GROMACS .gro file of C-alpha atoms in nm:
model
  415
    1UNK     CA    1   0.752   0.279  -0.879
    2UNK     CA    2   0.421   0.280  -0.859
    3UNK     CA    3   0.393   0.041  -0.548
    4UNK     CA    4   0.618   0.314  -0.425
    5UNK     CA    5   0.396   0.592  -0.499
    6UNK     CA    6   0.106   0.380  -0.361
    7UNK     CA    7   0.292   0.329   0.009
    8UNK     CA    8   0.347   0.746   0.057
    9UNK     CA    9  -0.071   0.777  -0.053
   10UNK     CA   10  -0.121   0.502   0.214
   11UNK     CA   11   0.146   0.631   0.456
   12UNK     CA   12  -0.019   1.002   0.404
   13UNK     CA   13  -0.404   0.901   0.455
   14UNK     CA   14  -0.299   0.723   0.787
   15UNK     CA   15  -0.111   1.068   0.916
   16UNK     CA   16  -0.375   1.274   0.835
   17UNK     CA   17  -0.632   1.058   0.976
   18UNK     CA   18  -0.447   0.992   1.338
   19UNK     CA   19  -0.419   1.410   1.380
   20UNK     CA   20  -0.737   1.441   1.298
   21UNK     CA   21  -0.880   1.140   1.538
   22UNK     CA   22  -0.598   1.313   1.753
   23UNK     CA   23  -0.756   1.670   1.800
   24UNK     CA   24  -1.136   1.552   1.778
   25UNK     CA   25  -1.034   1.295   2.061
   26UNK     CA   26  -0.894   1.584   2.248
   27UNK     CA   27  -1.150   1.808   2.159
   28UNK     CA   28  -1.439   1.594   2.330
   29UNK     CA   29  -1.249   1.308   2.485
   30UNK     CA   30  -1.465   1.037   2.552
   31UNK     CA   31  -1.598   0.998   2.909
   32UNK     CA   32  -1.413   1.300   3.007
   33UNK     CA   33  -1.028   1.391   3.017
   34UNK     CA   34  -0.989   1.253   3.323
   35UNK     CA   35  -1.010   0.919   3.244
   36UNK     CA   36  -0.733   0.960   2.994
   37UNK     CA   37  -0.468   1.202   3.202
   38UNK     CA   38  -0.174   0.986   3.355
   39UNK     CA   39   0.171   1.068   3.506
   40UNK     CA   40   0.517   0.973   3.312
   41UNK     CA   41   0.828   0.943   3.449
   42UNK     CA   42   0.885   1.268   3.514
   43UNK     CA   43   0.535   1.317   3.722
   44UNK     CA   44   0.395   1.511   3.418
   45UNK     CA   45   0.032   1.467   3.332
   46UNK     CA   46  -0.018   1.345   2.966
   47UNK     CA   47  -0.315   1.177   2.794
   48UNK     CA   48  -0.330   0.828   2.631
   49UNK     CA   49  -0.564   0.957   2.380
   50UNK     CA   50  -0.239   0.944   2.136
   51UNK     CA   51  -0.289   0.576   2.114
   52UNK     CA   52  -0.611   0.561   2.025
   53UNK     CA   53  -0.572   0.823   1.766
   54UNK     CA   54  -0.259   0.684   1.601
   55UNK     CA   55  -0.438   0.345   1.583
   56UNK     CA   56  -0.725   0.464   1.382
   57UNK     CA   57  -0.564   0.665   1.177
   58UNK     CA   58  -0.353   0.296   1.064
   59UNK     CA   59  -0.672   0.092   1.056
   60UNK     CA   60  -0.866   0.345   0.874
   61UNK     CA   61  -0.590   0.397   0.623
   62UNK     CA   62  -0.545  -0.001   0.557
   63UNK     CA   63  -0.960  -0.064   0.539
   64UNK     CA   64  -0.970   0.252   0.249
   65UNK     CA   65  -0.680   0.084   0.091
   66UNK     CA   66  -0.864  -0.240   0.103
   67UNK     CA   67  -1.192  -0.093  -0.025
   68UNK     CA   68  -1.000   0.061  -0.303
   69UNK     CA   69  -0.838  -0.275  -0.392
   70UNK     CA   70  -1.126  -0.485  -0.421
   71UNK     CA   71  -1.320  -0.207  -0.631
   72UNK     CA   72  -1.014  -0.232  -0.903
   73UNK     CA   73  -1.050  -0.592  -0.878
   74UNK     CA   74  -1.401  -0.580  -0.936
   75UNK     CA   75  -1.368  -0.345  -1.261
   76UNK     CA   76  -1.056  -0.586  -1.411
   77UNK     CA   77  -1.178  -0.762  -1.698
   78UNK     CA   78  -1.061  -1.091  -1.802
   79UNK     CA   79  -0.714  -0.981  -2.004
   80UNK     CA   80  -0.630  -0.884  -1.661
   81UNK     CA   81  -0.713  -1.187  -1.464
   82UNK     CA   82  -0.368  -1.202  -1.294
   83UNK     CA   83  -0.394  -0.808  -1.191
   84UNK     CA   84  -0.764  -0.867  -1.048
   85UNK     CA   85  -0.607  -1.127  -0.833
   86UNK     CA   86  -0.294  -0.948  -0.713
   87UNK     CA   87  -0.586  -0.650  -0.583
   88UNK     CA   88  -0.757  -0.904  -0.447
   89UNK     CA   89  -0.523  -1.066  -0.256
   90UNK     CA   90  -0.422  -0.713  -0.146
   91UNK     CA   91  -0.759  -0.629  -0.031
   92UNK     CA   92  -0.795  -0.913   0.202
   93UNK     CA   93  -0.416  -0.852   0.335
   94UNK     CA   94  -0.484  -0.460   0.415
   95UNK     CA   95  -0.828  -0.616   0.588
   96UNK     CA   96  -0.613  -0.875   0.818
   97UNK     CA   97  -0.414  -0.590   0.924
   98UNK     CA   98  -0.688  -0.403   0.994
   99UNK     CA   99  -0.787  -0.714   1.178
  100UNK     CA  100  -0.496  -0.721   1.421
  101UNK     CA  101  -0.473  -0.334   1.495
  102UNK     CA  102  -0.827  -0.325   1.592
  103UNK     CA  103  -0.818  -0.655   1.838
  104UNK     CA  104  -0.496  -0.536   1.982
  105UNK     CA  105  -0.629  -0.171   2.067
  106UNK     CA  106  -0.999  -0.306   2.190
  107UNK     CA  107  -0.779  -0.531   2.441
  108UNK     CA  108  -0.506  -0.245   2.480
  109UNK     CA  109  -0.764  -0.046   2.581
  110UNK     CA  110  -0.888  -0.238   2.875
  111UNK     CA  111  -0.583  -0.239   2.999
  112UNK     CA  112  -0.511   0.112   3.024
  113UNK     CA  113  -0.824   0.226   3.152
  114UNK     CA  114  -0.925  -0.060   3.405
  115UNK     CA  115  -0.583  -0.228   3.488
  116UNK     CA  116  -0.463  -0.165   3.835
  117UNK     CA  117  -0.064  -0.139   3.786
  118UNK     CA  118   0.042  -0.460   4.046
  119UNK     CA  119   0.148  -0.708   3.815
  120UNK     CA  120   0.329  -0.639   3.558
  121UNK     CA  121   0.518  -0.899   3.291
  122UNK     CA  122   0.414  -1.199   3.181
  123UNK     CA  123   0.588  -1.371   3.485
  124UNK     CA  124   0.349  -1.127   3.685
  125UNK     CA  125   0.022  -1.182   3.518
  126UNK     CA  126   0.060  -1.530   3.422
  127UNK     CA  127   0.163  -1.594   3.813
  128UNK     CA  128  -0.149  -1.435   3.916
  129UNK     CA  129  -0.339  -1.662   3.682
  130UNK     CA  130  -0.127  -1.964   3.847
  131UNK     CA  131  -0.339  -1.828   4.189
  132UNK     CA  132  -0.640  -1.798   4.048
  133UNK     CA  133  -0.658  -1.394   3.964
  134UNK     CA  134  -0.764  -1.262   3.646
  135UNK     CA  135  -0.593  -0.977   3.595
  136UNK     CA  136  -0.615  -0.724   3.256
  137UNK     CA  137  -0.344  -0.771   3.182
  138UNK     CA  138  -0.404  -1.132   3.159
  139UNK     CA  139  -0.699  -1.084   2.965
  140UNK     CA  140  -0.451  -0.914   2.727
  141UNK     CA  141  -0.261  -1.119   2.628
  142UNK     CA  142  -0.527  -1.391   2.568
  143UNK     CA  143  -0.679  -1.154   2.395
  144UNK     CA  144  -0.352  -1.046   2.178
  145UNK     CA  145  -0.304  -1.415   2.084
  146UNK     CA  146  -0.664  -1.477   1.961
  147UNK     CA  147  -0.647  -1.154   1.786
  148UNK     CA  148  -0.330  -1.279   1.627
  149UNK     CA  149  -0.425  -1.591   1.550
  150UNK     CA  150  -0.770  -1.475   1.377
  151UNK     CA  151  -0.570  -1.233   1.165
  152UNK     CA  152  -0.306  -1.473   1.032
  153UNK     CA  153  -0.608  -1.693   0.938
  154UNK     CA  154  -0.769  -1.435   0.771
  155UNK     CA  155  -0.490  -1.293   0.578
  156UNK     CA  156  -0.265  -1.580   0.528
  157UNK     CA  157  -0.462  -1.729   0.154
  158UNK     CA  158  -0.398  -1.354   0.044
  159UNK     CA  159  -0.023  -1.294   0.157
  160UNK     CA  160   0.119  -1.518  -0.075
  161UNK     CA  161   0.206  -1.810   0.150
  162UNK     CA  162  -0.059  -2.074   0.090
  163UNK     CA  163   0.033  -1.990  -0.328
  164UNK     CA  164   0.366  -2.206  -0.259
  165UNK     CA  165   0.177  -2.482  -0.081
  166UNK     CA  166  -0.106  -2.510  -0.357
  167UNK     CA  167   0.128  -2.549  -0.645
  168UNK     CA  168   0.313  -2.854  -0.484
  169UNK     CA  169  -0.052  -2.967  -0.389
  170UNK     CA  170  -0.087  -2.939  -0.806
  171UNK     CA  171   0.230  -3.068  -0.952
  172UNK     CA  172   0.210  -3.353  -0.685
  173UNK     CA  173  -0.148  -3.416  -0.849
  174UNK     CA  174  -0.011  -3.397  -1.221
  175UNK     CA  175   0.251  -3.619  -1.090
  176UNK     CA  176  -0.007  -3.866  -0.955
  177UNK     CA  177  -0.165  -3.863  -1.309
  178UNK     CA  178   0.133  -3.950  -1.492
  179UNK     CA  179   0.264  -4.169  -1.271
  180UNK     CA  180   0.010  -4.377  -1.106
  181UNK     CA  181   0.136  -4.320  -0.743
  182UNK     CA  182  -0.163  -4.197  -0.518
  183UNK     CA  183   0.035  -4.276  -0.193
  184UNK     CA  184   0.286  -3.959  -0.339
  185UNK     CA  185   0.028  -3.736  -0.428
  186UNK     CA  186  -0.159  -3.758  -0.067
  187UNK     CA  187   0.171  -3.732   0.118
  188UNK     CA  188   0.240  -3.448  -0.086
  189UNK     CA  189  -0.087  -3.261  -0.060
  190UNK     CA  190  -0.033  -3.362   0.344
  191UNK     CA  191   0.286  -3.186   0.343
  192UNK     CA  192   0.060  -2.860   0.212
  193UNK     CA  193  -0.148  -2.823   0.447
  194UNK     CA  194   0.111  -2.913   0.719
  195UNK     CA  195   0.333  -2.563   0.585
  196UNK     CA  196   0.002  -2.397   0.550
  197UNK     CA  197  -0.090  -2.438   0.942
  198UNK     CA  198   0.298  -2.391   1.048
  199UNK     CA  199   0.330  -2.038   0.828
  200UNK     CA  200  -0.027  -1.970   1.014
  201UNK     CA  201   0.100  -2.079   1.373
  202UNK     CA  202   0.417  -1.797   1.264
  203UNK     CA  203   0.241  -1.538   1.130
  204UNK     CA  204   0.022  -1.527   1.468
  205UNK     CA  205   0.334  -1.512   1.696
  206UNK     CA  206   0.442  -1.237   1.498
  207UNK     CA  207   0.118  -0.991   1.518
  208UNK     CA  208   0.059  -1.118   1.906
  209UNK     CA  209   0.453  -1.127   2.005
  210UNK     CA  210   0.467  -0.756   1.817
  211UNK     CA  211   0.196  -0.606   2.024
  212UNK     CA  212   0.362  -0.723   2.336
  213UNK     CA  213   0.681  -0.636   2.221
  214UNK     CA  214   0.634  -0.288   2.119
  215UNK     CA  215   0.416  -0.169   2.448
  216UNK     CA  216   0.780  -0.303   2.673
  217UNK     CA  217   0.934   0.035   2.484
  218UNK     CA  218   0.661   0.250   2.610
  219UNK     CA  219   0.830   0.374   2.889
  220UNK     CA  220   0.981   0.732   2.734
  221UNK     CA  221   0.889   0.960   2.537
  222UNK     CA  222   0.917   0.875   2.146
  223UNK     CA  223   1.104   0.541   2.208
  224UNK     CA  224   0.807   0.247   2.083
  225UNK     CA  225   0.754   0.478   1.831
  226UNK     CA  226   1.142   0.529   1.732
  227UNK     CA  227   1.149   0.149   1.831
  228UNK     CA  228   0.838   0.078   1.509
  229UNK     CA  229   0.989   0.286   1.276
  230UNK     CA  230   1.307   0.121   1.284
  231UNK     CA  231   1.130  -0.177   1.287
  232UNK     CA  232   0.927  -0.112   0.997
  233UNK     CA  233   1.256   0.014   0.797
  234UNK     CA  234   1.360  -0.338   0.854
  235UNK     CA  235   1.042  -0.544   0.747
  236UNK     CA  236   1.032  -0.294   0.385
  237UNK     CA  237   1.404  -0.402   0.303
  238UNK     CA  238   1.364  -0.731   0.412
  239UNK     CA  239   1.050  -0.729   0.155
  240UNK     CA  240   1.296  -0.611  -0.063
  241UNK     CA  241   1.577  -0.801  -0.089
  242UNK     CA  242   1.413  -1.176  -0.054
  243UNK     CA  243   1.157  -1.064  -0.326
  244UNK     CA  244   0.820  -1.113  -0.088
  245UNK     CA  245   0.636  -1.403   0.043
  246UNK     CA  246   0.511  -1.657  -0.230
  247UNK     CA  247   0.598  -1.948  -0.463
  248UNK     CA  248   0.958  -1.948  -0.493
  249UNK     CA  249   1.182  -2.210  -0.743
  250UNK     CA  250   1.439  -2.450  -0.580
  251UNK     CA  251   1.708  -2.163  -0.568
  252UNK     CA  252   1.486  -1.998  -0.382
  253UNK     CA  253   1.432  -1.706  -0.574
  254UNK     CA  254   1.052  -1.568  -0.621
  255UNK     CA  255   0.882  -1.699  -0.917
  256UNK     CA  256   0.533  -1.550  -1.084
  257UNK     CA  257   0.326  -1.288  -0.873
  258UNK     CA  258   0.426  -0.920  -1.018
  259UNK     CA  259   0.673  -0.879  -1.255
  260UNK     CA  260   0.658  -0.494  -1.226
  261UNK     CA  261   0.833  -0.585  -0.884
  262UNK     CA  262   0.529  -0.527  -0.673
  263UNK     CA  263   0.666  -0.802  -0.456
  264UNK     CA  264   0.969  -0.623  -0.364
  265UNK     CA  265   0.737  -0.336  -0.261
  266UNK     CA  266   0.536  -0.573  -0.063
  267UNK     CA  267   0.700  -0.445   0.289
  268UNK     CA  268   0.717  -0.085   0.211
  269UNK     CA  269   0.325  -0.087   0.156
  270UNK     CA  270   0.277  -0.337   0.433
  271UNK     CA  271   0.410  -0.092   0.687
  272UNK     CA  272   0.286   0.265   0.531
  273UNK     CA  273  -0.016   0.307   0.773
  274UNK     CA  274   0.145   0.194   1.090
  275UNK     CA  275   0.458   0.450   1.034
  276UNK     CA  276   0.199   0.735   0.882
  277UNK     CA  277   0.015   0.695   1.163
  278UNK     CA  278   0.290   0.660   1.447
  279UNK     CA  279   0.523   0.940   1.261
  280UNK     CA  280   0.216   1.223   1.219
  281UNK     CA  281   0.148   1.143   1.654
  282UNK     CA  282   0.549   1.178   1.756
  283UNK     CA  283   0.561   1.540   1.820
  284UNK     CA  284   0.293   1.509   2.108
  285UNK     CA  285   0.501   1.248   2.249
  286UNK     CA  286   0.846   1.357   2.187
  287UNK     CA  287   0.691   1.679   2.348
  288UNK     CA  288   0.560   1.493   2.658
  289UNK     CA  289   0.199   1.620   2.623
  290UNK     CA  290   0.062   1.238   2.491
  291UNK     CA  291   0.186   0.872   2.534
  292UNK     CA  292   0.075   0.578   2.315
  293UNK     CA  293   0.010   0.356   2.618
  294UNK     CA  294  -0.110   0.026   2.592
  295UNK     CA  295  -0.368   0.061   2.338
  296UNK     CA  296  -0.130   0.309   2.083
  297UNK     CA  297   0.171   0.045   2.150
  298UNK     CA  298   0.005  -0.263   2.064
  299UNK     CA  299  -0.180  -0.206   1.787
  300UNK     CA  300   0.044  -0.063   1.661
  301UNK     CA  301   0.302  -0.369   1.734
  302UNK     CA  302   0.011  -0.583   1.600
  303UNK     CA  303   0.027  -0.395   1.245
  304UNK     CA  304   0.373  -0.417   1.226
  305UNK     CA  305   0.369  -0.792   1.283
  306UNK     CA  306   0.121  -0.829   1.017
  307UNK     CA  307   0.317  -0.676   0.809
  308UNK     CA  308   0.584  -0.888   0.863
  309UNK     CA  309   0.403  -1.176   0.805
  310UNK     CA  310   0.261  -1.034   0.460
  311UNK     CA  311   0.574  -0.951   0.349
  312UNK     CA  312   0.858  -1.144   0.411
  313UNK     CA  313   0.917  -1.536   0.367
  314UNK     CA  314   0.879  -1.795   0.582
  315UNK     CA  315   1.266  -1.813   0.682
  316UNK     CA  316   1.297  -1.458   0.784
  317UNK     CA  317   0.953  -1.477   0.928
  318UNK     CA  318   1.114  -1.738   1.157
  319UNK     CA  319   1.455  -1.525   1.254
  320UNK     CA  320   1.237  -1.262   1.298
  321UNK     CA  321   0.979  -1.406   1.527
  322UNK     CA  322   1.232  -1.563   1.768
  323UNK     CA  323   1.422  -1.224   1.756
  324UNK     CA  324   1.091  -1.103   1.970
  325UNK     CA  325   1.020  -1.423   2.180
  326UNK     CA  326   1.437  -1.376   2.304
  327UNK     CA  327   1.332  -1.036   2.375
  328UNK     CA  328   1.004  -1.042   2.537
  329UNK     CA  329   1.187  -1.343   2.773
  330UNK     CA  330   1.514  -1.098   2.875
  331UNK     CA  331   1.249  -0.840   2.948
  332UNK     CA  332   1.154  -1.020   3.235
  333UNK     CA  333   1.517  -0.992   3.380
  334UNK     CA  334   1.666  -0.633   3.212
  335UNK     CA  335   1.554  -0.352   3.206
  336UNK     CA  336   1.535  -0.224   2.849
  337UNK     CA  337   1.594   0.131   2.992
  338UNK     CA  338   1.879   0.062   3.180
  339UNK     CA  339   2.090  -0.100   2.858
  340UNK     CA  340   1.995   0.228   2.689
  341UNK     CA  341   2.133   0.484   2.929
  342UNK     CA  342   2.451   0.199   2.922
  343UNK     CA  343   2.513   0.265   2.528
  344UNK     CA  344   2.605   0.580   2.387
  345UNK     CA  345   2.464   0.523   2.062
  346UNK     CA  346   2.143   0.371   2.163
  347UNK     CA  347   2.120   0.682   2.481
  348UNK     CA  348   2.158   0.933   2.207
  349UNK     CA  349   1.856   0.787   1.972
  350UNK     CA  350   1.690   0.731   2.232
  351UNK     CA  351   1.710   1.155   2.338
  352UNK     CA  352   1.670   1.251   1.971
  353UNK     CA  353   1.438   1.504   1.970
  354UNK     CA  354   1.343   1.520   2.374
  355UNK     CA  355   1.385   1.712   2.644
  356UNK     CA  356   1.698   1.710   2.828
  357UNK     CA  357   1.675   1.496   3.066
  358UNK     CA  358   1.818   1.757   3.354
  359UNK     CA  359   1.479   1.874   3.328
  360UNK     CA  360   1.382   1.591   3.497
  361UNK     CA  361   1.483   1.670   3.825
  362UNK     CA  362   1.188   1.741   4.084
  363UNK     CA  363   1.126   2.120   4.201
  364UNK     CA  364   1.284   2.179   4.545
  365UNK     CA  365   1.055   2.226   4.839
  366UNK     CA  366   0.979   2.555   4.909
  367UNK     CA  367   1.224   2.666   5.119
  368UNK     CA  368   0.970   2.909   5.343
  369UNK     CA  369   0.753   2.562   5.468
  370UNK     CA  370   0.879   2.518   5.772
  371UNK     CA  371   0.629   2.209   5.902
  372UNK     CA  372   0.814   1.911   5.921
  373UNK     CA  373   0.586   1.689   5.675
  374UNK     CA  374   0.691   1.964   5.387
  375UNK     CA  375   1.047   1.801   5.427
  376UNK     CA  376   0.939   1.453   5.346
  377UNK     CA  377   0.947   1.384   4.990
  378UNK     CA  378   0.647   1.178   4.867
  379UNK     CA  379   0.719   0.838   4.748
  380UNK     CA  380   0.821   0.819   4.386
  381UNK     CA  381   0.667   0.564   4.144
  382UNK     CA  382   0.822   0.334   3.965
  383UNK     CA  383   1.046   0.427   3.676
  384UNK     CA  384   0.866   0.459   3.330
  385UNK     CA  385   0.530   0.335   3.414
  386UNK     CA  386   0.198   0.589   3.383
  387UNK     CA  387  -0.026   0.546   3.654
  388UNK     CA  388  -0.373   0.710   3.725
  389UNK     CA  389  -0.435   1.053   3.847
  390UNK     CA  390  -0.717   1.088   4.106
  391UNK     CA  391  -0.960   1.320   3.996
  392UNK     CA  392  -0.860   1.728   4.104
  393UNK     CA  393  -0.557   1.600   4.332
  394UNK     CA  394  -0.288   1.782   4.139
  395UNK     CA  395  -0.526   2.110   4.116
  396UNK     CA  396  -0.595   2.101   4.444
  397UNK     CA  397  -0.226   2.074   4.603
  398UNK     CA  398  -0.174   2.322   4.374
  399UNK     CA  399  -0.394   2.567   4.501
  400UNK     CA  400  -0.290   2.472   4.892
  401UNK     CA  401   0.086   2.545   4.807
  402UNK     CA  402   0.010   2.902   4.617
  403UNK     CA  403  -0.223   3.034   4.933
  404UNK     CA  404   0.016   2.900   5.153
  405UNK     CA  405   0.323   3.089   5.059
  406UNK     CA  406   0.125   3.402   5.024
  407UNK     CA  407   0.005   3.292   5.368
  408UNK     CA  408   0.323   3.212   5.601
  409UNK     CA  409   0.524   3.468   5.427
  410UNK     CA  410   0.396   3.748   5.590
  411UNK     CA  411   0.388   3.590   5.906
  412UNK     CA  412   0.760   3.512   5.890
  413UNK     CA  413   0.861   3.871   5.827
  414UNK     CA  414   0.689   3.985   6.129
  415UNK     CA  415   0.922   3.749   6.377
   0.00000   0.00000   0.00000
C-alpha cells in the first residue's frame, strides 16, 4: 500500500512538472518558436516543445525520487540495514532511468531540430551509412544504444538482477569450502558473471529498442502516448504477478527483498513518472496544438524500457524485448497506421478523444481565383510525418489570399 501511495506522489510530481516545463517552454521557447512549429498530417502547425516538456517533467520526477531515497537510506540505522538497502538500491534505479530519458531526449533532440526528413527507418539510415552518409538519424540510434547500454550498467547492481547471480557466486563458495572442489566454485562464479553481462546486454535492448519503438507511433495525435500507457499498464502487472526482478528459489518464486510486497509494486513505481508525465501533456496533443516528436517519444520509450528492465525478470524481460525487435523489423514493411484504420477496435482507440477525422479534409480553393495555378493543388507530404515550416510562409500566403479576394471580387462584378 504504501509502494502504492508512493507511485501516485511520483506519478503526480512528474505531471505537474511537464505542464509547468510545458507553459514556461511555451512562454519563452528557446531560440524562438519557430524553430519548434511543424506541420502534422493534417497541415496544422504544432510545436514539439511537448516533448521536451513531458521528458523533464519524468526525469525530474525520478532524480527527486532518487534524492529522497538515498536521504532515507542515509538516516536508517543499523536495525534497519535491509530497509537502507532496499532505498538504496531504489535510488540508483530512479537515477538509471533518469539516465536513459535524458540520453534519449539529448539525441531525440538532434534529430528533430537538425534532421532533414530523406531517410527514414533503420533500412534508410543504416543504408546511408552503408554509402558513407551520416545522417541524424544515424547518429540516433548510436546514440540510443550507448545511452541504453550506459543505463543498464548503471542501474542493473540496484534492480535486483545481479542479487540472484551473487548468491550462487556465495553458496558455490560455501560449497567450495565444504567440499574441496575449486574447479566448481570458479565455474560457478563464471556462470555469474556470464547472467550478469547477458541480463545487462537485455536490459539495454529494452531502453534503446523502447525509444525507437515508441517514436514509430508518433505519427497521430495521442497514439505513442496511448501506445506508453498501455505499455506501462503492462510492465506494472507484469511486476506484479512474477513478484519483481531478484533472487528467486528453484520454483521460481521470489525469495527475500520486501516482504511488505514492495516487489510486486516494483513496476507500478517504475513507470509513475513516464505516465505522469506523458498523461498531464495528452490534452495538447489529443488537441493537435503539440506533438511529442522525436525527443518526447524516445525518452519517453527509453523510461519505459528501463522500467521494464527494473521490474520484471529476466524471462519476461526476454518475451518482452523480442516483442519490440519483431516490431521495429515489420515496421520497415507495414505501415503501423494502415493496420489501425484496418481494425475496428484498434481505429476506435486510436480516435479516442480526437478530432474527427472528416475534419481532415483540405479547404476547397476559392472558387473566385480564376488563374490557372490556383487550380493546382500543392503537393501533399507524406502521411504522418512533421516536417519544417519556413519561417513567415504560412503568414504570408495568408495575407496574399485575404487581399486577393477582396481584390478580384470587385473586379468580377463589374464584367
Amino acid at each position: 500500500m504504501r509502494r502504492a501511495a508512493g507511485a501516485v506522489a511520483v506519478g503526480a510530481v512528474a505531471a505537474v512538472t511537464a505542464r509547468a516545463a510545458y507553459a514556461g517552454l511555451r512562454r519563452r521557447p528557446p531560440a524562438g518558436d519557430k524553430t519548434w512549429t511543424r506541420t502534422n498530417h493534417r497541415g496544422e502547425l504544432v510545436t514539439l516543445l511537448e516533448g521536451p516538456a513531458a521528458s523533464v517533467g519524468a526525469i525530474a520526477a525520478e532524480l527527486i525520487c532518487a534524492a529522497v531515497a538515498a536521504k532515507a537510506a542515509g538516516r536508517a540505522t543499523d536495525s534497519q540495514t535491509q530497509g537502507a538497502t532496499e532505498r538504496s538500491r531504489g535510488s540508483r534505479s530512479s537515477r538509471g532511468m533518469a539516465l536513459a530519458g535524458a540520453g534519449a531526449l539529448a539525441f531525440g533532440l538532434i534529430d528533430d531540430l537538425a534532421g532533414s526528413g530523406k531517410r527514414r527507418g533503420l533500412r534508410g539510415h543504416l543504408g546511408a551509412l552503408a554509402h558513407g552518409e551520416v545522417t541524424t538519424g544515424t547518429v540516433k540510434l548510436g546514440g540510443l544504444a550507448a545511452t541504453g547500454f550506459a543505463a543498464a550498467v548503471f542501474g542493473h547492481a540496484a534492480s535486483g538482477h545481479a542479487a540472484s547471480g551473487h548468491a550462487a557466486s556465495g553458496h558455490a563458495a560455501s560449497g567450495h569450502a565444504a567440499s574441496g572442489h575449486a574447479a566448481s566454485g570458479h565455474a560457478a562464479s563464471g556462470h555469474a558473471a556470464s547472467g550478469h553481462a547477458t541480463d545487462v546486454m537485455i536490459n539495454a535492448g529494452l531502453i534503446a529498442g523502447g525509444a525507437n519503438l515508441l517514436n514509430l507511433f508518433d505519427l497521430r495525435p495521442g497514439r505513442a502516448i496511448k501506445v506508453a500507457v498501455l505499455s506501462g499498464c503492462l510492465i506494472a502487472a507484469g511486476g506484479a504477478v512474477t513478484g519483481g526482478p531478484g533472487p528467486r528459489a528453484s520454483n521460481g518464486r521470489p525469495v527475500g527483498g520486501d516482504r511488505s510486497g514492495g516487489g510486486r509494486a516494483a513496476g507500478l513505481v517504475a513507470v509513475a513518472a513516464p505516465l505522469g508525465a506523458s498523461l498531464a501533456l495528452l490534452p495538447e496533443d489529443l488537441g493537435e496544438r503539440a506533438m511529442l516528436g522525436d525527443a518526447g517519444a524516445n525518452a519517453l520509450g527509453a523510461m519505459l524500457g528501463a522500467a521494464a528492465a527494473r521490474s520484471l525478470p529476466r524471462p519476461a524481460r526476454i518475451g518482452l524485448l523480442a516483442g519490440i525487435v519483431a516490431l521495429t523489423v515489420v515496421s520497415e514493411k507495414v505501415s503501423f497506421t494502415s493496420v489501425i484504420e484496418r481494425t475496428p477496435p484498434l481505429r476506435r482507440l486510436d480516435m479516442l478523444g480526437r478530432r474527427p477525422t472528416a475534419l481532415s479534409a483540405p479547404p476547397a480553393i476559392d472558387a473566385v481565383t480564376d488563374s490557372p495555378e490556383a487550380a493546382i493543388e500543392p503537393p501533399r507530404q507524406r502521411m504522418g510525418r512533421h516536417r519544417r515550416v519556413e519561417p513567415g510562409v504560412g503568414r504570408v500566403r495568408s495575407a496574399a489570399r485575404f487581399f486577393e479576394f477582396f481584390y478580384k471580387t470587385p473586379a468580377r462584378q463589374k464584367q
